[in-house]
Amino acid sequence: MRISAKADYAVRALLELAAAESPPLKRDEIAGAQAIPVKFLESILAELKHGGIVQSQRGADGGYWLARAPEEITVAEVMRVVEGPLASVREQRPEDLEYTGSAEHLKDVWVALRANMRDVLENATLADIVANHLPREIRQMTDQPESWVSH
């Protein structure tokens, strides 16, 4: 799975908002804290606002804040807002694919991959990450030394 810079930046920006002691935060504060290019962040924040994840206010006292509690916002939701479906094959949903011959059961692999991504991304909230309190199932995966080895 490839996680785009856009998705990574979106989650990191939201983690800044989730961890903020006194929101709202200015765009430049978020960008500086996470080393995100300001113009790119501006575009991402607009998408997150349109997706109902953040709210904003203009002016000297303005900035951005989470539209809901960080316990209610999952990484999966953020990724869907900025990237679309979690798993697609050639821009199609895995269950809509039809393969023949020796590839007939490949659809099952793509559906299983999506299910595993959901297990992680839909169960990790912004609050979990900020507090370093990931669900047990996720922590068990990261506790495996093999998880940290690139292949």
Tab-separated table of C-alpha atoms in Angstrom:
chain	number	residue	atom	x	y	z
A	1	MET	CA	0.000	0.000	0.000
A	2	ARG	CA	1.245	3.430	-0.907
A	3	ILE	CA	0.244	6.302	1.367
A	4	SER	CA	0.416	9.594	-0.500
A	5	ALA	CA	2.007	12.746	0.880
A	6	LYS	CA	-1.468	14.285	0.838
A	7	ALA	CA	-2.916	11.581	3.107
A	8	ASP	CA	0.125	11.686	5.401
A	9	TYR	CA	-0.039	15.475	5.667
A	10	ALA	CA	-3.797	15.405	6.294
A	11	VAL	CA	-3.465	12.982	9.196
A	12	ARG	CA	-0.485	14.875	10.649
A	13	ALA	CA	-2.342	18.205	10.436
A	14	LEU	CA	-5.331	16.703	12.206
A	15	LEU	CA	-3.095	15.237	14.902
A	16	GLU	CA	-1.818	18.756	15.569
A	17	LEU	CA	-5.411	19.932	15.961
A	18	ALA	CA	-6.262	16.934	18.166
A	19	ALA	CA	-3.291	17.656	20.422
A	20	ALA	CA	-3.867	21.430	20.568
A	21	GLU	CA	-4.399	22.766	24.067
A	22	SER	CA	-6.147	25.892	22.854
A	23	PRO	CA	-7.624	25.679	19.375
A	24	PRO	CA	-8.096	27.170	16.898
A	25	LEU	CA	-4.685	26.810	15.297
A	26	LYS	CA	-3.511	28.985	12.439
A	27	ARG	CA	-2.638	27.332	9.164
A	28	ASP	CA	0.984	28.480	9.520
A	29	GLU	CA	1.218	26.971	13.031
A	30	ILE	CA	0.110	23.587	11.737
A	31	ALA	CA	2.412	23.786	8.726
A	32	GLY	CA	5.393	24.762	10.868
A	33	ALA	CA	4.794	22.107	13.506
A	34	GLN	CA	4.637	19.298	10.941
A	35	ALA	CA	6.885	20.692	8.161
A	36	ILE	CA	4.024	20.705	5.654
A	37	PRO	CA	4.202	23.115	2.696
A	38	VAL	CA	1.710	25.895	3.472
A	39	LYS	CA	-0.005	25.986	0.072
A	40	PHE	CA	-0.442	22.204	0.046
A	41	LEU	CA	-1.798	22.311	3.605
A	42	GLU	CA	-4.252	25.041	2.638
A	43	SER	CA	-5.683	22.798	-0.079
A	44	ILE	CA	-5.845	19.792	2.269
A	45	LEU	CA	-7.585	21.796	5.000
A	46	ALA	CA	-10.180	22.954	2.460
A	47	GLU	CA	-10.921	19.302	1.587
A	48	LEU	CA	-11.100	18.360	5.265
A	49	LYS	CA	-13.481	21.235	5.884
A	50	HIS	CA	-15.661	20.176	2.958
A	51	GLY	CA	-15.571	16.618	4.348
A	52	GLY	CA	-16.834	17.800	7.733
A	53	ILE	CA	-13.670	16.952	9.660
A	54	VAL	CA	-12.483	20.487	10.441
A	55	GLN	CA	-14.077	23.853	10.897
A	56	SER	CA	-12.475	27.234	10.450
A	57	GLN	CA	-12.916	30.899	11.149
A	58	ARG	CA	-11.209	33.811	9.468
A	59	GLY	CA	-9.670	36.729	11.277
A	60	ALA	CA	-7.148	37.490	13.974
A	61	ASP	CA	-8.728	35.025	16.391
A	62	GLY	CA	-9.470	32.517	13.664
A	63	GLY	CA	-7.902	29.296	12.559
A	64	TYR	CA	-8.825	25.627	12.348
A	65	TRP	CA	-10.238	23.143	14.839
A	66	LEU	CA	-11.704	19.656	14.695
A	67	ALA	CA	-15.407	19.500	13.844
A	68	ARG	CA	-15.827	16.507	16.173
A	69	ALA	CA	-14.000	14.975	19.095
A	70	PRO	CA	-10.702	13.289	18.140
A	71	GLU	CA	-12.111	10.008	19.526
A	72	GLU	CA	-14.695	10.091	16.731
A	73	ILE	CA	-12.334	10.676	13.798
A	74	THR	CA	-10.570	7.640	12.348
A	75	VAL	CA	-7.574	7.559	10.056
A	76	ALA	CA	-9.782	5.729	7.529
A	77	GLU	CA	-12.248	8.624	7.440
A	78	VAL	CA	-9.461	11.134	6.865
A	79	MET	CA	-7.948	9.065	4.073
A	80	ARG	CA	-11.318	8.626	2.364
A	81	VAL	CA	-11.913	12.384	2.420
A	82	VAL	CA	-8.575	13.266	0.827
A	83	GLU	CA	-7.958	10.180	-1.344
A	84	GLY	CA	-11.251	8.378	-1.905
A	85	PRO	CA	-11.798	4.652	-1.262
A	86	LEU	CA	-9.174	2.858	0.833
A	87	ALA	CA	-8.603	0.175	-1.771
A	88	SER	CA	-9.328	0.240	-5.453
A	89	VAL	CA	-7.898	-1.599	-8.409
A	90	ARG	CA	-7.654	0.521	-11.542
A	91	GLU	CA	-10.173	2.917	-9.942
A	92	GLN	CA	-12.712	0.105	-9.352
A	93	ARG	CA	-13.939	-1.412	-6.107
A	94	PRO	CA	-12.399	-4.862	-5.593
A	95	GLU	CA	-15.795	-6.583	-5.354
A	96	ASP	CA	-16.764	-5.224	-8.791
A	97	LEU	CA	-13.830	-6.839	-10.588
A	98	GLU	CA	-14.193	-9.919	-12.746
A	99	TYR	CA	-11.207	-12.115	-13.533
A	100	THR	CA	-11.045	-15.302	-15.544
A	101	GLY	CA	-8.754	-18.258	-15.851
A	102	SER	CA	-5.830	-18.480	-13.494
A	103	ALA	CA	-6.622	-15.000	-12.061
A	104	GLU	CA	-10.229	-15.911	-11.214
A	105	HIS	CA	-9.657	-15.749	-7.434
A	106	LEU	CA	-7.468	-12.633	-7.415
A	107	LYS	CA	-10.520	-10.579	-6.432
A	108	ASP	CA	-10.514	-12.460	-3.104
A	109	VAL	CA	-6.979	-11.234	-2.415
A	110	TRP	CA	-7.914	-7.606	-3.133
A	111	VAL	CA	-11.030	-7.821	-0.939
A	112	ALA	CA	-8.986	-9.373	1.901
A	113	LEU	CA	-6.378	-6.616	1.562
A	114	ARG	CA	-9.086	-3.981	1.877
A	115	ALA	CA	-10.536	-5.760	4.922
A	116	ASN	CA	-7.125	-5.742	6.635
A	117	MET	CA	-6.603	-2.059	5.873
A	118	ARG	CA	-10.028	-1.323	7.336
A	119	ASP	CA	-9.164	-3.304	10.479
A	120	VAL	CA	-6.274	-0.946	11.131
A	121	LEU	CA	-7.436	2.381	9.733
A	122	GLU	CA	-11.024	2.273	10.994
A	123	ASN	CA	-9.885	1.373	14.504
A	124	ALA	CA	-7.206	4.020	14.916
A	125	THR	CA	-8.593	7.394	15.969
A	126	LEU	CA	-6.786	10.704	16.204
A	127	ALA	CA	-7.139	10.493	19.995
A	128	ASP	CA	-5.540	7.015	20.027
A	129	ILE	CA	-2.512	8.244	18.110
A	130	VAL	CA	-2.026	11.452	20.104
A	131	ALA	CA	-2.270	9.528	23.388
A	132	ASN	CA	-0.139	6.629	22.077
A	133	HIS	CA	-2.974	4.325	23.052
A	134	LEU	CA	-3.532	2.300	19.896
A	135	PRO	CA	-6.003	-0.576	20.004
A	136	ARG	CA	-4.551	-3.891	21.168
A	137	GLU	CA	-4.885	-5.468	17.709
A	138	ILE	CA	-2.812	-2.714	16.113
A	139	ARG	CA	-0.229	-2.751	18.903
A	140	GLN	CA	0.143	-6.534	18.484
A	141	MET	CA	0.993	-6.003	14.817
A	142	THR	CA	3.616	-3.362	15.564
A	143	ASP	CA	5.102	-5.504	18.347
A	144	GLN	CA	6.090	-8.108	15.756
A	145	PRO	CA	9.701	-7.478	14.645
A	146	GLU	CA	8.781	-8.672	11.146
A	147	SER	CA	6.356	-5.749	10.811
A	148	TRP	CA	9.271	-3.325	10.825
A	149	VAL	CA	11.238	-5.077	8.068
A	150	SER	CA	10.812	-3.915	4.454
A	151	HIS	CA	10.574	-6.558	1.791
